[in-house]
Short mmCIF file of C-alpha atoms and ligand atoms in Angstrom, two decimals:
data_model
loop_
_atom_site.label_atom_id
_atom_site.label_comp_id
_atom_site.label_asym_id
_atom_site.label_seq_id
_atom_site.Cartn_x
_atom_site.Cartn_y
_atom_site.Cartn_z
CA MET W 854 -35.86 -180.17 74.89
CA LYS W 855 -34.18 -178.16 72.15
CA ILE W 856 -31.78 -175.46 73.29
CA ILE W 857 -31.79 -172.47 70.95
CA GLU W 858 -28.90 -170.09 70.38
CA CYS W 859 -30.75 -166.85 70.94
CA ALA W 860 -34.10 -165.74 72.40
CA ILE W 861 -35.21 -162.14 71.99
CA ILE W 862 -37.84 -160.74 74.33
CA GLY W 863 -39.82 -157.83 72.90
CA SER W 864 -40.84 -156.59 69.47
CA GLY W 865 -40.02 -152.89 69.28
CA PRO W 866 -37.20 -151.43 67.18
CA ALA W 867 -34.59 -152.91 69.56
CA GLY W 868 -36.00 -156.44 69.45
CA TYR W 869 -36.52 -156.58 65.70
CA THR W 870 -33.12 -155.04 64.95
CA ALA W 871 -31.49 -157.60 67.25
CA ALA W 872 -33.48 -160.26 65.34
CA ILE W 873 -32.33 -159.01 61.92
CA TYR W 874 -28.68 -159.14 63.01
CA ALA W 875 -28.97 -162.43 64.92
CA SER W 876 -30.76 -164.21 62.08
CA ARG W 877 -28.30 -162.95 59.48
CA ALA W 878 -25.55 -164.37 61.74
CA ASN W 879 -27.26 -167.79 61.64
CA LEU W 880 -28.29 -167.73 65.31
CA ASN W 881 -31.86 -168.77 64.34
CA PRO W 882 -33.41 -166.46 66.91
CA VAL W 883 -36.85 -166.84 68.42
CA LEU W 884 -38.51 -163.50 69.18
CA ILE W 885 -41.34 -163.38 71.71
CA GLN W 886 -43.44 -160.34 70.89
CA GLY W 887 -44.87 -159.43 74.29
CA ILE W 888 -48.11 -157.78 75.29
CA GLN W 889 -47.88 -155.00 72.69
CA PRO W 890 -46.56 -156.45 69.41
CA GLY W 891 -44.51 -153.79 67.66
CA GLY W 892 -44.00 -151.91 70.91
CA GLN W 893 -44.69 -148.29 71.69
CA LEU W 894 -44.32 -147.13 68.09
CA THR W 895 -47.57 -148.85 67.22
CA THR W 896 -49.30 -146.19 69.33
CA THR W 897 -47.59 -143.25 67.70
CA ASN W 898 -48.67 -141.50 64.51
CA ASP W 899 -46.11 -140.14 62.09
CA VAL W 900 -42.46 -140.94 62.68
CA GLU W 901 -40.54 -138.14 60.99
CA ASN W 902 -37.12 -138.57 62.53
CA TYR W 903 -36.20 -142.13 61.58
CA PRO W 904 -33.55 -141.94 58.83
CA GLY W 905 -34.49 -143.55 55.54
CA TYR W 906 -38.08 -142.32 55.46
CA PRO W 907 -37.85 -138.86 53.83
CA SER W 908 -41.64 -138.43 53.84
CA GLY W 909 -42.13 -139.97 57.29
CA VAL W 910 -43.90 -143.24 58.06
CA THR W 911 -46.57 -144.31 60.52
CA GLY W 912 -45.36 -146.20 63.60
CA PRO W 913 -47.40 -149.37 62.87
CA LYS W 914 -46.20 -149.49 59.23
CA MET W 915 -42.60 -149.09 60.33
CA MET W 916 -42.91 -151.92 62.82
CA GLU W 917 -44.55 -154.16 60.21
CA ASP W 918 -41.52 -153.52 58.01
CA PHE W 919 -39.15 -154.32 60.89
CA GLN W 920 -40.95 -157.63 61.49
CA LYS W 921 -40.92 -158.58 57.79
CA GLN W 922 -37.22 -157.85 57.57
CA ALA W 923 -36.48 -160.01 60.64
CA GLU W 924 -38.64 -162.87 59.30
CA ARG W 925 -37.02 -162.67 55.89
CA PHE W 926 -33.77 -163.92 57.47
CA GLY W 927 -35.45 -166.70 59.45
CA THR W 928 -36.42 -165.17 62.79
CA LYS W 929 -39.24 -167.17 64.37
CA VAL W 930 -41.73 -164.66 65.81
CA ILE W 931 -43.97 -165.93 68.61
CA PHE W 932 -47.12 -164.13 69.72
CA GLY W 933 -46.97 -164.41 73.50
CA THR W 934 -45.54 -162.84 76.64
CA VAL W 935 -42.60 -164.00 78.71
CA THR W 936 -44.08 -164.30 82.18
CA LYS W 937 -41.05 -165.70 84.04
CA VAL W 938 -37.33 -166.09 83.51
CA GLU W 939 -34.77 -168.30 85.19
CA LEU W 940 -31.41 -166.91 84.14
CA THR W 941 -28.29 -168.91 84.78
CA GLN W 942 -25.19 -167.34 86.31
CA LYS W 943 -22.94 -169.86 84.60
CA LYS W 944 -21.02 -168.91 81.47
CA GLY W 945 -22.15 -171.26 78.70
CA GLY W 946 -25.22 -172.24 80.76
CA VAL W 947 -28.82 -172.31 79.59
CA HIS W 948 -31.43 -169.66 80.37
CA LYS W 949 -35.07 -170.64 80.76
CA LEU W 950 -37.96 -168.43 79.61
CA ILE W 951 -41.59 -169.24 80.35
CA VAL W 952 -44.10 -167.93 77.83
CA ASP W 953 -47.69 -167.24 78.91
CA ASN W 954 -47.11 -169.27 82.09
CA LYS W 955 -46.77 -172.54 80.17
CA GLU W 956 -44.42 -172.95 77.21
CA GLU W 957 -40.70 -173.16 78.05
CA ILE W 958 -37.91 -171.85 75.88
CA LEU W 959 -34.29 -172.79 76.63
CA ALA W 960 -31.68 -170.47 75.18
CA LYS W 961 -27.94 -169.97 75.36
CA THR W 962 -28.35 -166.21 74.97
CA VAL W 963 -31.19 -163.87 75.82
CA ILE W 964 -31.62 -160.38 74.39
CA ILE W 965 -33.96 -158.24 76.45
CA SER W 966 -35.85 -155.55 74.57
CA THR W 967 -39.00 -155.31 76.63
CA GLY W 968 -39.27 -151.52 76.34
CA ALA W 969 -41.22 -149.27 78.64
CA SER W 970 -44.91 -148.56 79.42
CA ALA W 971 -46.90 -145.40 79.94
CA LYS W 972 -47.11 -143.91 83.44
CA TYR W 973 -50.34 -142.87 85.13
CA LEU W 974 -50.87 -140.29 87.86
CA GLY W 975 -52.09 -142.90 90.36
CA LEU W 976 -55.37 -141.18 91.21
CA PRO W 977 -58.24 -143.57 92.10
CA SER W 978 -60.57 -141.53 89.87
CA GLU W 979 -58.16 -141.97 86.95
CA GLN W 980 -58.26 -145.74 87.49
CA LYS W 981 -62.06 -145.69 87.72
CA PHE W 982 -62.47 -144.13 84.26
CA MET W 983 -59.78 -146.15 82.51
CA GLY W 984 -61.19 -146.94 79.09
CA SER W 985 -64.21 -144.70 79.77
CA GLY W 986 -62.53 -141.40 79.06
CA VAL W 987 -59.04 -141.96 80.48
CA SER W 988 -56.31 -143.02 78.07
CA ALA W 989 -52.52 -142.95 77.71
CA CYS W 990 -52.65 -143.17 73.93
CA ALA W 991 -54.10 -140.34 71.88
CA VAL W 992 -53.52 -142.13 68.60
CA CYS W 993 -55.37 -145.23 69.81
CA ASP W 994 -58.32 -143.48 71.43
CA GLY W 995 -58.42 -139.91 70.10
CA PHE W 996 -60.99 -140.78 67.45
CA PHE W 997 -63.59 -141.47 70.16
CA PHE W 998 -63.34 -137.84 71.24
CA LYS W 999 -63.89 -136.28 67.84
CA ASN W 1000 -65.29 -132.71 68.13
CA GLN W 1001 -65.23 -132.93 71.95
CA ASP W 1002 -63.10 -131.16 74.58
CA VAL W 1003 -60.21 -133.09 76.10
CA VAL W 1004 -57.40 -132.64 78.63
CA VAL W 1005 -53.81 -133.80 78.13
CA VAL W 1006 -51.34 -134.02 81.05
CA GLY W 1007 -47.58 -133.64 80.61
CA GLY W 1008 -44.94 -131.26 79.34
CA GLY W 1009 -42.58 -133.46 77.32
CA ASP W 1010 -42.46 -134.39 73.64
CA SER W 1011 -45.14 -137.04 74.11
CA ALA W 1012 -47.55 -134.52 75.61
CA ALA W 1013 -46.82 -132.00 72.84
CA GLU W 1014 -47.31 -134.67 70.19
CA GLU W 1015 -50.51 -136.06 71.72
CA ALA W 1016 -51.99 -132.60 72.35
CA THR W 1017 -51.38 -131.40 68.77
CA TYR W 1018 -52.65 -134.71 67.39
CA LEU W 1019 -55.84 -134.39 69.44
CA ALA W 1020 -56.25 -130.73 68.45
CA ASN W 1021 -56.73 -131.96 64.87
CA LEU W 1022 -59.63 -134.15 65.93
CA CYS W 1023 -61.15 -132.44 68.92
CA ASN W 1024 -62.98 -129.19 69.52
CA LYS W 1025 -60.58 -128.00 72.22
CA VAL W 1026 -57.52 -129.37 73.98
CA TYR W 1027 -56.29 -128.24 77.40
CA LEU W 1028 -52.66 -129.13 78.08
CA LEU W 1029 -51.86 -129.27 81.81
CA VAL W 1030 -48.18 -128.72 82.61
CA ARG W 1031 -47.31 -129.14 86.26
CA SER W 1032 -44.44 -126.62 86.31
CA ASP W 1033 -43.90 -123.23 84.64
CA LYS W 1034 -42.14 -124.72 81.60
CA MET W 1035 -42.38 -127.51 79.08
CA ARG W 1036 -39.65 -130.09 78.74
CA ALA W 1037 -40.55 -130.78 75.10
CA SER W 1038 -38.11 -129.90 72.30
CA LYS W 1039 -38.38 -126.36 70.91
CA ILE W 1040 -39.92 -127.49 67.62
CA MET W 1041 -42.65 -129.44 69.44
CA GLN W 1042 -43.30 -126.51 71.78
CA LYS W 1043 -43.72 -124.24 68.77
CA ARG W 1044 -46.32 -126.63 67.36
CA VAL W 1045 -48.18 -126.44 70.65
CA PHE W 1046 -48.04 -122.62 70.75
CA ASP W 1047 -49.16 -122.38 67.11
CA THR W 1048 -52.22 -124.58 67.58
CA LYS W 1049 -55.26 -122.35 67.94
CA ASN W 1050 -57.64 -124.72 69.74
CA LEU W 1051 -54.99 -125.77 72.27
CA GLU W 1052 -54.90 -123.98 75.63
CA LEU W 1053 -51.67 -124.38 77.55
CA LEU W 1054 -52.09 -124.25 81.33
CA PHE W 1055 -48.80 -124.01 83.21
CA ASN W 1056 -48.62 -124.73 86.95
CA HIS W 1057 -51.71 -126.93 86.79
CA GLU W 1058 -52.17 -130.28 88.48
CA THR W 1059 -54.98 -132.81 88.25
CA VAL W 1060 -57.00 -133.23 91.42
CA GLU W 1061 -59.76 -135.54 90.24
CA VAL W 1062 -61.21 -137.04 87.10
CA MET W 1063 -64.99 -136.74 87.40
CA GLY W 1064 -68.05 -138.10 85.63
CA ASP W 1065 -70.96 -140.51 85.78
CA ASN W 1066 -70.33 -143.56 83.63
CA THR W 1067 -67.81 -141.69 81.54
CA VAL W 1068 -65.62 -138.65 82.15
CA ASN W 1069 -67.37 -135.28 81.90
CA GLN W 1070 -65.10 -132.92 83.84
CA ILE W 1071 -61.66 -132.63 85.41
CA LYS W 1072 -60.97 -130.89 88.71
CA VAL W 1073 -57.59 -129.16 88.47
CA LYS W 1074 -55.49 -126.97 90.73
CA ASP W 1075 -53.65 -123.84 89.67
CA THR W 1076 -50.69 -124.29 92.01
CA LYS W 1077 -49.43 -120.73 91.51
CA LEU W 1078 -52.73 -119.08 92.49
CA ASN W 1079 -53.69 -121.97 94.78
CA GLU W 1080 -57.09 -122.17 93.10
CA LEU W 1081 -59.26 -125.11 92.17
CA LYS W 1082 -61.13 -125.11 88.85
CA ILE W 1083 -63.30 -127.40 86.80
CA ILE W 1084 -62.54 -128.07 83.16
CA LYS W 1085 -65.43 -129.54 81.17
CA ALA W 1086 -63.93 -132.36 79.10
CA THR W 1087 -64.86 -135.89 78.07
CA GLY W 1088 -61.35 -137.20 77.50
CA PHE W 1089 -58.34 -137.29 79.83
CA PHE W 1090 -55.04 -138.25 78.25
CA LEU W 1091 -51.83 -139.02 80.14
CA ALA W 1092 -48.47 -138.28 78.54
CA ILE W 1093 -46.17 -138.15 81.56
CA GLY W 1094 -43.46 -140.60 80.66
CA HIS W 1095 -42.86 -144.30 81.00
CA ASN W 1096 -41.70 -147.12 83.27
CA PRO W 1097 -39.31 -149.80 82.00
CA ASN W 1098 -40.88 -153.26 81.59
CA THR W 1099 -38.33 -155.13 83.65
CA GLU W 1100 -40.38 -156.55 86.54
CA ILE W 1101 -39.70 -160.20 85.55
CA PHE W 1102 -35.93 -159.63 85.83
CA LYS W 1103 -36.03 -158.29 89.41
CA ASN W 1104 -33.55 -160.00 91.76
CA GLN W 1105 -31.77 -161.55 88.77
CA LEU W 1106 -30.43 -158.60 86.79
CA ASP W 1107 -28.90 -155.36 88.02
CA MET W 1108 -31.20 -152.38 87.57
CA ASP W 1109 -31.36 -148.79 88.79
CA GLU W 1110 -33.87 -147.54 91.35
CA VAL W 1111 -36.52 -146.94 88.63
CA GLY W 1112 -36.01 -150.39 87.08
CA TYR W 1113 -33.88 -149.57 84.03
CA LEU W 1114 -31.49 -152.47 83.36
CA ILE W 1115 -27.84 -151.62 83.89
CA THR W 1116 -25.45 -152.54 81.10
CA LYS W 1117 -21.65 -152.47 81.12
CA PRO W 1118 -20.26 -149.29 79.50
CA ASP W 1119 -20.20 -149.27 75.68
CA SER W 1120 -21.96 -152.62 75.45
CA SER W 1121 -25.27 -154.41 75.98
CA LEU W 1122 -23.81 -156.78 78.59
CA THR W 1123 -25.80 -157.23 81.79
CA ASN W 1124 -24.40 -158.69 85.01
CA LEU W 1125 -25.18 -162.23 83.78
CA PRO W 1126 -23.29 -164.11 81.05
CA GLY W 1127 -25.26 -164.52 77.84
CA VAL W 1128 -27.91 -161.95 78.82
CA PHE W 1129 -27.96 -158.68 76.90
CA ALA W 1130 -30.18 -155.63 77.24
CA SER W 1131 -31.26 -153.16 74.58
CA GLY W 1132 -33.79 -150.42 73.88
CA ASP W 1133 -35.92 -148.51 76.37
CA ALA W 1134 -35.66 -151.25 79.01
CA GLN W 1135 -32.09 -150.04 79.59
CA ASP W 1136 -32.19 -146.48 78.27
CA SER W 1137 -33.73 -143.73 80.36
CA ILE W 1138 -31.97 -140.98 78.43
CA TYR W 1139 -32.38 -141.16 74.65
CA ARG W 1140 -35.47 -143.41 74.25
CA GLN W 1141 -35.71 -142.99 70.49
CA ALA W 1142 -36.58 -145.61 67.88
CA ILE W 1143 -33.21 -145.09 66.23
CA THR W 1144 -31.20 -145.43 69.46
CA ALA W 1145 -33.26 -148.48 70.44
CA ALA W 1146 -32.56 -150.04 67.03
CA GLY W 1147 -28.85 -149.26 67.41
CA SER W 1148 -28.72 -150.88 70.83
CA GLY W 1149 -30.60 -153.95 69.48
CA CYS W 1150 -27.86 -154.30 66.90
CA MET W 1151 -25.22 -154.05 69.65
CA ALA W 1152 -27.00 -156.76 71.67
CA ALA W 1153 -27.06 -159.16 68.70
CA LEU W 1154 -23.37 -158.57 67.98
CA ASP W 1155 -22.55 -159.07 71.68
CA ALA W 1156 -24.59 -162.30 71.73
CA GLU W 1157 -22.83 -163.57 68.63
CA ARG W 1158 -19.39 -162.84 70.15
CA TYR W 1159 -20.38 -164.47 73.42
CA LEU W 1160 -21.48 -167.65 71.60
CA ALA W 1161 -18.32 -167.68 69.46
CA GLY W 1162 -16.25 -167.41 72.65
CA LEU W 1163 -17.83 -170.60 74.05
CA HIS W 1164 -16.27 -172.85 71.40
P1 NDP H 2558 -40.58 -137.04 79.47
O1 NDP H 2558 -40.02 -137.78 80.62
O2 NDP H 2558 -39.70 -136.33 78.53
O3 NDP H 2558 -41.63 -135.96 80.01
C1 NDP H 2558 -42.60 -136.29 80.97
C2 NDP H 2558 -43.42 -135.06 81.23
O4 NDP H 2558 -44.49 -135.42 82.11
C3 NDP H 2558 -42.64 -133.94 81.90
O5 NDP H 2558 -43.09 -132.70 81.40
C4 NDP H 2558 -43.02 -134.12 83.36
O6 NDP H 2558 -43.01 -132.91 84.09
C5 NDP H 2558 -44.44 -134.59 83.26
N1 NDP H 2558 -44.85 -135.37 84.42
C6 NDP H 2558 -44.23 -136.46 84.97
N2 NDP H 2558 -44.92 -136.91 86.02
C7 NDP H 2558 -46.00 -136.11 86.15
C8 NDP H 2558 -47.08 -136.06 87.06
N3 NDP H 2558 -47.21 -136.95 88.04
N4 NDP H 2558 -48.00 -135.08 86.90
C9 NDP H 2558 -47.90 -134.19 85.89
N5 NDP H 2558 -46.90 -134.17 85.01
C10 NDP H 2558 -45.95 -135.12 85.12
O7 NDP H 2558 -41.50 -138.14 78.73
P2 NDP H 2558 -42.05 -138.16 77.24
O8 NDP H 2558 -42.86 -139.39 77.20
O9 NDP H 2558 -42.68 -136.91 76.84
O10 NDP H 2558 -40.75 -138.38 76.33
C11 NDP H 2558 -39.87 -139.46 76.56
C12 NDP H 2558 -38.74 -139.44 75.54
O11 NDP H 2558 -39.24 -139.73 74.23
C13 NDP H 2558 -38.07 -138.07 75.44
O12 NDP H 2558 -36.70 -138.25 75.24
C14 NDP H 2558 -38.72 -137.46 74.22
O13 NDP H 2558 -37.89 -136.51 73.59
C15 NDP H 2558 -38.96 -138.67 73.32
N6 NDP H 2558 -40.09 -138.46 72.41
C16 NDP H 2558 -39.83 -138.01 71.15
C17 NDP H 2558 -40.85 -137.79 70.25
C18 NDP H 2558 -40.51 -137.32 68.88
O14 NDP H 2558 -39.36 -136.97 68.65
N7 NDP H 2558 -41.44 -137.28 67.95
C19 NDP H 2558 -42.26 -138.01 70.62
C20 NDP H 2558 -42.43 -138.45 71.99
C21 NDP H 2558 -41.38 -138.66 72.83
P3 NDP H 2558 -41.62 -132.22 84.59
O15 NDP H 2558 -40.99 -131.65 83.36
O16 NDP H 2558 -42.12 -131.23 85.57
O17 NDP H 2558 -40.82 -133.33 85.21
#
């Protein structure tokens, strides 16, 4: 079976940037897209902070451009998900990736850019109404709640972005923040404060998502007053952060207690030779498209140097 120089797992800004660099360095990379081709940016609306787009760009369009640029230099893009990995500990050895539980890919280097996925509260009622009123993606599902009342949970930039996005579509948006302050950047907070049909509820937690076949109300608790209330709403949107998609690397690669891959300082090197990590799978701090892209570039350069060092 053919052994390739470089396999890239994941298709967000980190994966595609790694692919652009690796293909331009003649590594003939194969990129396996994963469950969400294009990554998290395909569920965002306008990206205004990625340099080079003075008028902004939509997340899906930007990721289409990333893919085209990687393919232009010969990256082979595979639609599929890596379900298992067998990583060698031997320098110069071959790593095995299994795609969709069947196809095997053998590679001298592996660049991991599997990103992160949305977190849920873990309430049984939230699970029950998944897809019937509960969503973690306002841009994907907001349209279904046009002119209705919805609840958004979270206090970070995602929550601020999703709540203001929904306010444009919906009749009323309630934003539940569990503490007495938002973690979102000042500019995003200002957008929240300036949105007329958005009610900000500090010190509020979700007790239960309620409804018949679909959501029709949310039971919440005002933790300051210790009072329960009902909010009439048909949509319940989570925006409470993300978990790194690193489950398949457990017991093979070093990771922190949350699951973020650990890389050696100032590099993309993991604890195994020929395995490099980039993007949100290893970054719990910055988590931006531009930082992910930068780290994808680092991973490709590190892979190239590693391969050169084998000769
Ligand atoms: P964050 O981790 O920044 O924020 C998560 C929010 O959810 C916090 O307010 C947190 O509350 C709250 N939260 C966590 N768990 C629960 C829970 N169980 N119940 C209720 N609330 C909960 O995640 P984000 O996804 O918002 O942002 C991630 C990164 O992406 C950040 O660096 C952000 O700046 C960036 N980002 C940038 C955007 C942009 O620039 N356009 C858009 C979106 C994200 P608490 O504060 O109490 O912990």
